[in-house]
mmCIF file of C-alpha atoms in Angstrom:
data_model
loop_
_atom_site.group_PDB
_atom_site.id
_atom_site.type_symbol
_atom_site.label_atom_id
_atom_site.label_comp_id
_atom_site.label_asym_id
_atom_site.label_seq_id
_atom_site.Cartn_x
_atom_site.Cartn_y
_atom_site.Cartn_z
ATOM 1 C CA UNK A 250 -6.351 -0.919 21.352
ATOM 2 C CA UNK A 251 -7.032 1.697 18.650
ATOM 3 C CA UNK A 252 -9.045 0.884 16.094
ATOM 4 C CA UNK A 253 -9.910 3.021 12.674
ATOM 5 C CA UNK A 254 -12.975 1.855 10.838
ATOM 6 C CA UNK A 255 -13.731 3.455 7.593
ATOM 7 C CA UNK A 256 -16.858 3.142 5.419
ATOM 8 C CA UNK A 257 -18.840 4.602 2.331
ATOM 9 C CA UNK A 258 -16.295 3.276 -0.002
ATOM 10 C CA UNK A 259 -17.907 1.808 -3.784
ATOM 11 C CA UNK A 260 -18.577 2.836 -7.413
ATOM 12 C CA UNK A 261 -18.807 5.939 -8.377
ATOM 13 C CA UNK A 262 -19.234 7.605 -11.742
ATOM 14 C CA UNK A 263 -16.640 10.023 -13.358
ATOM 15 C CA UNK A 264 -17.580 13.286 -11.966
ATOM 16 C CA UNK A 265 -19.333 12.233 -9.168
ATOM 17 C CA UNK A 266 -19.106 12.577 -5.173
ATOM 18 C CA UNK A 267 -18.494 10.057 -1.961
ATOM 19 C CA UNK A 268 -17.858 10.682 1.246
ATOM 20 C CA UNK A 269 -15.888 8.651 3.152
ATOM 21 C CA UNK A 270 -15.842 8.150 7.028
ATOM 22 C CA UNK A 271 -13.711 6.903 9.443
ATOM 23 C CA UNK A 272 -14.624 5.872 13.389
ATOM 24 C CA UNK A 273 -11.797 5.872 15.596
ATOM 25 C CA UNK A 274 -11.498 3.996 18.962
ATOM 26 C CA UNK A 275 -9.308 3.208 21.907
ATOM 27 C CA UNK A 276 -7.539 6.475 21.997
ATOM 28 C CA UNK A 277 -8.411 10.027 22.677
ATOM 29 C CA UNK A 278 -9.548 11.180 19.129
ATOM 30 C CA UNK A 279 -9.948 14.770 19.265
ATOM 31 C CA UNK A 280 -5.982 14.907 19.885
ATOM 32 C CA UNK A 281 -4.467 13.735 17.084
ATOM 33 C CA UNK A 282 -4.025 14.614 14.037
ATOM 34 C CA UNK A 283 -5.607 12.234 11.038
ATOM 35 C CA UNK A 284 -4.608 11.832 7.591
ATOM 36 C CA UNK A 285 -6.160 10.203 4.558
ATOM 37 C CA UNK A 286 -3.869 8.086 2.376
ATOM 38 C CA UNK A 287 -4.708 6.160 -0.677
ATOM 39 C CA UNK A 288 -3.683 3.296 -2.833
ATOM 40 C CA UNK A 289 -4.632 2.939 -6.618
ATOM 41 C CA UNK A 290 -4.853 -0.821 -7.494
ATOM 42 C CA UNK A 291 -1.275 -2.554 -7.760
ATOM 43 C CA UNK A 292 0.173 0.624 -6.732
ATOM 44 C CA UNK A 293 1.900 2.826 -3.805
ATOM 45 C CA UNK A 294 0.862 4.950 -1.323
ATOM 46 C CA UNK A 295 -0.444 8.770 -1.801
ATOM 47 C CA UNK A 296 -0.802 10.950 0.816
ATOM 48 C CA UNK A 297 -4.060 12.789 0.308
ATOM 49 C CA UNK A 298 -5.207 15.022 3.287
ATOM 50 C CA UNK A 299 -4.767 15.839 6.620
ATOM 51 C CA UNK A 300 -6.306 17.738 9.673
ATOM 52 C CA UNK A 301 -5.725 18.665 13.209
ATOM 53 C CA UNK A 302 -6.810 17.334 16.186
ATOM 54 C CA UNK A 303 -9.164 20.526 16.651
ATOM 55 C CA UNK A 304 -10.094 20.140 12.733
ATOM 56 C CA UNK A 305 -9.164 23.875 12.601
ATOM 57 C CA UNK A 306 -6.113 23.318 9.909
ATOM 58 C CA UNK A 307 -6.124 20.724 6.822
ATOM 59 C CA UNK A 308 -3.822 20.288 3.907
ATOM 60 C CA UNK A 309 -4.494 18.872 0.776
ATOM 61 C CA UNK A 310 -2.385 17.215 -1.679
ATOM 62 C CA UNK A 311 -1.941 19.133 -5.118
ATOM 63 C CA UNK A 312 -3.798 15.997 -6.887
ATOM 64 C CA UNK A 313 -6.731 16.756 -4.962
ATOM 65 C CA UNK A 314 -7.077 20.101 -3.591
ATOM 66 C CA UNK A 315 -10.272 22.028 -4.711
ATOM 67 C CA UNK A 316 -12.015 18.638 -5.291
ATOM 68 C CA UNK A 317 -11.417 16.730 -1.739
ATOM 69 C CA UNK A 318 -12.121 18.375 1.489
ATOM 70 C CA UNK A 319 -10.938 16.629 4.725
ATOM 71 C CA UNK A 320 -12.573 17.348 7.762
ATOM 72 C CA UNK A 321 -14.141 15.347 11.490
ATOM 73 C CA UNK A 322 -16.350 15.670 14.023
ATOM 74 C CA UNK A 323 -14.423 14.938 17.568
ATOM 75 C CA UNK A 324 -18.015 14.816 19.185
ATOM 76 C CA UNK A 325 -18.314 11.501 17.033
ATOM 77 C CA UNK A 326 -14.669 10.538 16.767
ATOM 78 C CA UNK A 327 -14.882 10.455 13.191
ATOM 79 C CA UNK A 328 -13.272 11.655 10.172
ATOM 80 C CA UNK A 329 -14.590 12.608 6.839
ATOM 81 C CA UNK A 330 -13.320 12.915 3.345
ATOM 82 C CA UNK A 331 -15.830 14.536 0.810
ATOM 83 C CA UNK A 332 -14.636 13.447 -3.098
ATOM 84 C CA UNK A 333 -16.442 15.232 -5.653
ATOM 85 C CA UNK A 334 -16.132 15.610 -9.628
ATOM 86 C CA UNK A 335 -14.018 11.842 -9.207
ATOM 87 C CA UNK A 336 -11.732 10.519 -11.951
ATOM 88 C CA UNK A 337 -10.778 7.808 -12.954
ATOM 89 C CA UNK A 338 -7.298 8.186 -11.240
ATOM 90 C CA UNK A 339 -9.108 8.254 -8.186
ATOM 91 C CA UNK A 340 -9.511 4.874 -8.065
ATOM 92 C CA UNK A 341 -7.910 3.954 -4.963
ATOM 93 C CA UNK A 342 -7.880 1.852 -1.358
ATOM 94 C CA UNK A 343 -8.477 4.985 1.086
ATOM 95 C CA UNK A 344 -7.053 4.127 4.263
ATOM 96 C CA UNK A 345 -7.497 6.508 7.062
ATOM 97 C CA UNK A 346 -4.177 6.842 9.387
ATOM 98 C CA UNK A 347 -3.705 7.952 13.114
ATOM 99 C CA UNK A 348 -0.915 10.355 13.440
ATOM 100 C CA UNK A 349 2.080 9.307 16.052
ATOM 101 C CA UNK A 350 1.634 12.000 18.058
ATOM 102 C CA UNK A 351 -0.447 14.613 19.451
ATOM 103 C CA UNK A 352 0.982 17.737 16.610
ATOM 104 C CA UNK A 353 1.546 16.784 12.976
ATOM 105 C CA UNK A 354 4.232 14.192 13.170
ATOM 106 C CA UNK A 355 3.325 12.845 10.030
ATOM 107 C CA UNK A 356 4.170 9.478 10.905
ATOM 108 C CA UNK A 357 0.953 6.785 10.596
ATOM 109 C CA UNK A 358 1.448 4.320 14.197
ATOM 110 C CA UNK A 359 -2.655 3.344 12.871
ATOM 111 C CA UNK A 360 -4.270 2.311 10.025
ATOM 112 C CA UNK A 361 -8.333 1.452 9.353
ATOM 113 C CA UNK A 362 -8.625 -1.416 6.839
ATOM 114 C CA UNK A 363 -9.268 0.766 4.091
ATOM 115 C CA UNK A 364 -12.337 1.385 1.701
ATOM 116 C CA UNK A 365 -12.053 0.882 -1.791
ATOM 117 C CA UNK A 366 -13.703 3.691 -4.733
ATOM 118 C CA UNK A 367 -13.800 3.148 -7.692
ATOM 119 C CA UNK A 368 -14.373 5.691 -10.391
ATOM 120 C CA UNK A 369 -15.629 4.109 -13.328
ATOM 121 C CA UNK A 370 -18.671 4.268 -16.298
ATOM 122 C CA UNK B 288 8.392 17.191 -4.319
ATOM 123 C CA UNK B 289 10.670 14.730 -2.875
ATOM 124 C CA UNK B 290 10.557 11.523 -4.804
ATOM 125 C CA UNK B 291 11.848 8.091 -3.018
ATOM 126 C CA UNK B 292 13.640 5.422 -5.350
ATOM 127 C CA UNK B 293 13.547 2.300 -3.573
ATOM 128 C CA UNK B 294 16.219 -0.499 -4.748
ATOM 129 C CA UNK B 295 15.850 -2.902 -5.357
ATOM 130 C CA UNK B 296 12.312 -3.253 -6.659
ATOM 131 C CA UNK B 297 12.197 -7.032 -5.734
ATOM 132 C CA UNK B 298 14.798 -9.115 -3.747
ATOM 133 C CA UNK B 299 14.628 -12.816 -3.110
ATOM 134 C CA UNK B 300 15.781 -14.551 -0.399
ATOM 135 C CA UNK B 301 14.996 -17.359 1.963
ATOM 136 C CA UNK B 302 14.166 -17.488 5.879
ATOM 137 C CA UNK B 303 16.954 -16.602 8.028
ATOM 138 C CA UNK B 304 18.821 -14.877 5.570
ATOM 139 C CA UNK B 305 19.810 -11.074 5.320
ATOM 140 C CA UNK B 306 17.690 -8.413 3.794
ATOM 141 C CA UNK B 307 18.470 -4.820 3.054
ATOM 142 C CA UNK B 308 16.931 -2.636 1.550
ATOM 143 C CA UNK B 309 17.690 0.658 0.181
ATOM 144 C CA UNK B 310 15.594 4.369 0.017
ATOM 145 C CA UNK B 311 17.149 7.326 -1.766
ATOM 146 C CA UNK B 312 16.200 10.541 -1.693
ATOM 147 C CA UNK B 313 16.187 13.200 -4.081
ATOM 148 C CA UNK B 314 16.816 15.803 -1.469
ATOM 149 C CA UNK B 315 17.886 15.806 2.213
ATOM 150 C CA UNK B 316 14.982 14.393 4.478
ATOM 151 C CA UNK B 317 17.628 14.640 7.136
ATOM 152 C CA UNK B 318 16.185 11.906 9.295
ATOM 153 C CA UNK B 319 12.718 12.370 9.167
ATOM 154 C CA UNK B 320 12.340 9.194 7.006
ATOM 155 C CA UNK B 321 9.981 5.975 8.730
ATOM 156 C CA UNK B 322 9.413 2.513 7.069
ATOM 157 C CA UNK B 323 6.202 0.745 6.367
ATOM 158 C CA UNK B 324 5.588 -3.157 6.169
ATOM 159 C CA UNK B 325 2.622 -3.921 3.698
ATOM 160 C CA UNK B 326 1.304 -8.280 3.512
ATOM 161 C CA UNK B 327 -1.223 -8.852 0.553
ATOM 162 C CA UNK B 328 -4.792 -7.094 2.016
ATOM 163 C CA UNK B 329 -3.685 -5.524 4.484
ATOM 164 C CA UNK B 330 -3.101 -2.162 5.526
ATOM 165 C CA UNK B 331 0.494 -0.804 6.108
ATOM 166 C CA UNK B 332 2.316 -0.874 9.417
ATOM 167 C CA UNK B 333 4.546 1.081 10.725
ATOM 168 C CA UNK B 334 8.299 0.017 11.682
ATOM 169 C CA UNK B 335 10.728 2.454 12.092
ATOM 170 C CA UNK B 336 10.226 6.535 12.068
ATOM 171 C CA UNK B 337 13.020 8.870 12.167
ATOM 172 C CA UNK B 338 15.447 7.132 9.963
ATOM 173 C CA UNK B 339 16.135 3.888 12.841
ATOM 174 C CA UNK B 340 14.030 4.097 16.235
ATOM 175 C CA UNK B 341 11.725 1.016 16.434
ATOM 176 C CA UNK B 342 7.994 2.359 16.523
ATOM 177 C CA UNK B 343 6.061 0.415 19.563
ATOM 178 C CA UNK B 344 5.957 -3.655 18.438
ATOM 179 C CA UNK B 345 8.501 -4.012 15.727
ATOM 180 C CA UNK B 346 11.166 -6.558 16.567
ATOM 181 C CA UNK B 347 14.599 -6.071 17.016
ATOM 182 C CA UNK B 348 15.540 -7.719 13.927
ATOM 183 C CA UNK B 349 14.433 -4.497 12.133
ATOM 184 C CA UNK B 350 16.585 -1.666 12.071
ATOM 185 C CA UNK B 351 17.075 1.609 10.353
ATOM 186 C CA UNK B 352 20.055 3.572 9.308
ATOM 187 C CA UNK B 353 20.380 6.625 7.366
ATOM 188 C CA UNK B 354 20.324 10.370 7.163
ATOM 189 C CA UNK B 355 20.305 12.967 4.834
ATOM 190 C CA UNK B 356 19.583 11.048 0.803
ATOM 191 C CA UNK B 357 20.705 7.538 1.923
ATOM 192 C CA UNK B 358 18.461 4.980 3.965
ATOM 193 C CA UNK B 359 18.626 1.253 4.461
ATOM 194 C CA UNK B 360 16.093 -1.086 6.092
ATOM 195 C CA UNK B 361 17.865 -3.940 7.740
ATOM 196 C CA UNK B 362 16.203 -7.550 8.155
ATOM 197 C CA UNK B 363 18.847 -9.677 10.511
ATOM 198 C CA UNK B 364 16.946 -12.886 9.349
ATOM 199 C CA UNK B 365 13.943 -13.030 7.306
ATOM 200 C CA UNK B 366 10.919 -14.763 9.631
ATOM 201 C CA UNK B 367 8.323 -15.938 7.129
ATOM 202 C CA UNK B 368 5.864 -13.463 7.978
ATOM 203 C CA UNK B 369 8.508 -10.317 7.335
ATOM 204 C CA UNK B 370 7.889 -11.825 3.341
ATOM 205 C CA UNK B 371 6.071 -8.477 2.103
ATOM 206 C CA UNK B 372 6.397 -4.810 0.666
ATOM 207 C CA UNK B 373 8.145 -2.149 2.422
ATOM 208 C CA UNK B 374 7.727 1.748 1.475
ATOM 209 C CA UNK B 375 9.760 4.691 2.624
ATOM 210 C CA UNK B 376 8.208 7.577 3.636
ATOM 211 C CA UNK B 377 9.768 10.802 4.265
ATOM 212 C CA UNK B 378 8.001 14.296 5.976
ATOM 213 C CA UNK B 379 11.240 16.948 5.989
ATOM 214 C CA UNK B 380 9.390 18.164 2.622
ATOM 215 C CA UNK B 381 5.931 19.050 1.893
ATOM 216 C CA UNK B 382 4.520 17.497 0.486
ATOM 217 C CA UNK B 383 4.909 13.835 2.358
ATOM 218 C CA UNK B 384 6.287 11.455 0.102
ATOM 219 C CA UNK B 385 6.556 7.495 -0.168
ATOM 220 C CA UNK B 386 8.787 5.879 -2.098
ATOM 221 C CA UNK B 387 7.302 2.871 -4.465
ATOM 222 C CA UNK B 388 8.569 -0.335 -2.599
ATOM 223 C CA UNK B 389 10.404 -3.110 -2.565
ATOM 224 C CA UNK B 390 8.931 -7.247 -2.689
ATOM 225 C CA UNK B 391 10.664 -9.190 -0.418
ATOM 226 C CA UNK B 392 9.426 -12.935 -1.576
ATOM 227 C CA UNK B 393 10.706 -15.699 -0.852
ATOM 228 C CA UNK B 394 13.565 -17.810 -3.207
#
């Protein structure tokens, strides 16, 4: 069964950094590509980032890019998202998705339960 | 970027009865377009990817049709647990887009 764990979630002051990290199990980790994807309180989903199985290509959504960097080490099935100089719009759910297939499908078959920042004073 | 307007933004109905719901596009996706269930705390799931082909688990009361700017998610009779949001999602465009969702509750 695959399973997606994430962690290191919490409040955060305007400006600040978090990373966040995810733990995946029950499927072979290093080939598949992961995404983050967040949810602001009451809201939708936003796609944030996303990496290759080999880590050695990432994307960024405009919102983000230059402040989040997405990255994982297969060695510890795990995947990473460094926030720094946070806003308040970053106030989110960050869930951490599987991709459907091996390339970038972008389709999410997995989800972790999601780790909630908030950006606030 | 592609934007999704899902319709309607709430629809009532009660167990065994007939839900669709709609996802327009404000561009061809073609029929790269999947569907995501969402209960209260709980992460999304996926249901259908590539416009109507079930993704591994999702019963056969779901079903997608669509292509191109025009999608519908089909409920055959609402089960009390299908009571929840569903988003679009499309990836023809970067970047990947969701639409905002529509509340099925129950009347």
């Amino acid at each position: 069964e695959v399973q997606l764990l994430e962690s290191g979630g919490g409040l955060v002051q305007p400006g600040g950094s978090r990373r966040l990290s995810c733990v995946g199990s029950g499927f072979t980790f290093s080939t598949y590509a992961m995404h983050w994807v967040r949810q602001a309180p009451g809201k939708g989903l936003e796609w944030v980032a996303d990496i290759r199985g080999s880590g050695g290509s990432t994307n960024h959504a405009a919102s983000v890019k230059g402040r989040f960097t997405i990255s994982r080490d297969n060695s510890k099935n795990t995947l990473f998202l460094q926030m720094s100089n946070l806003r308040a719009e970053d106030t989110a759910v960050y869930y951490c998705a599987k991709d459907i297939s091996g390339g970038y499908d972008y389709y999410f078959d997995s989800w972790g339960q999601g780790t909630l920042v908030t950006v606030s004073s | 970027e592609t934007v999704l307007t899902q319709s309607p933004a709430t629809l009532s109905l009660s167990p065994g009865e007939r839900a669709t719901l709609s996802c327009r596009a404000s561009q061809s996706v073609m029929t790269s377009l999947a569907w995501y269930q969402q209960t209260p705390g709980q992460a999304p799931r996926l249901l259908i990817y590539d416009a109507s082909t079930r993704a591994t688990g999702t019963p056969a009361r779901f079903s997608g049709s669509g292509s191109g700017t025009d999608f519908t998610l089909t409920i055959s009779s609402l089960e009390p647990e299908d009571f929840a949001v569903y988003y679009c999602q499309q990836r023809s465009n970067w970047p990947l887009t969701f639409g905002g969702g529509t509340k099925v509750e129950i009347k």
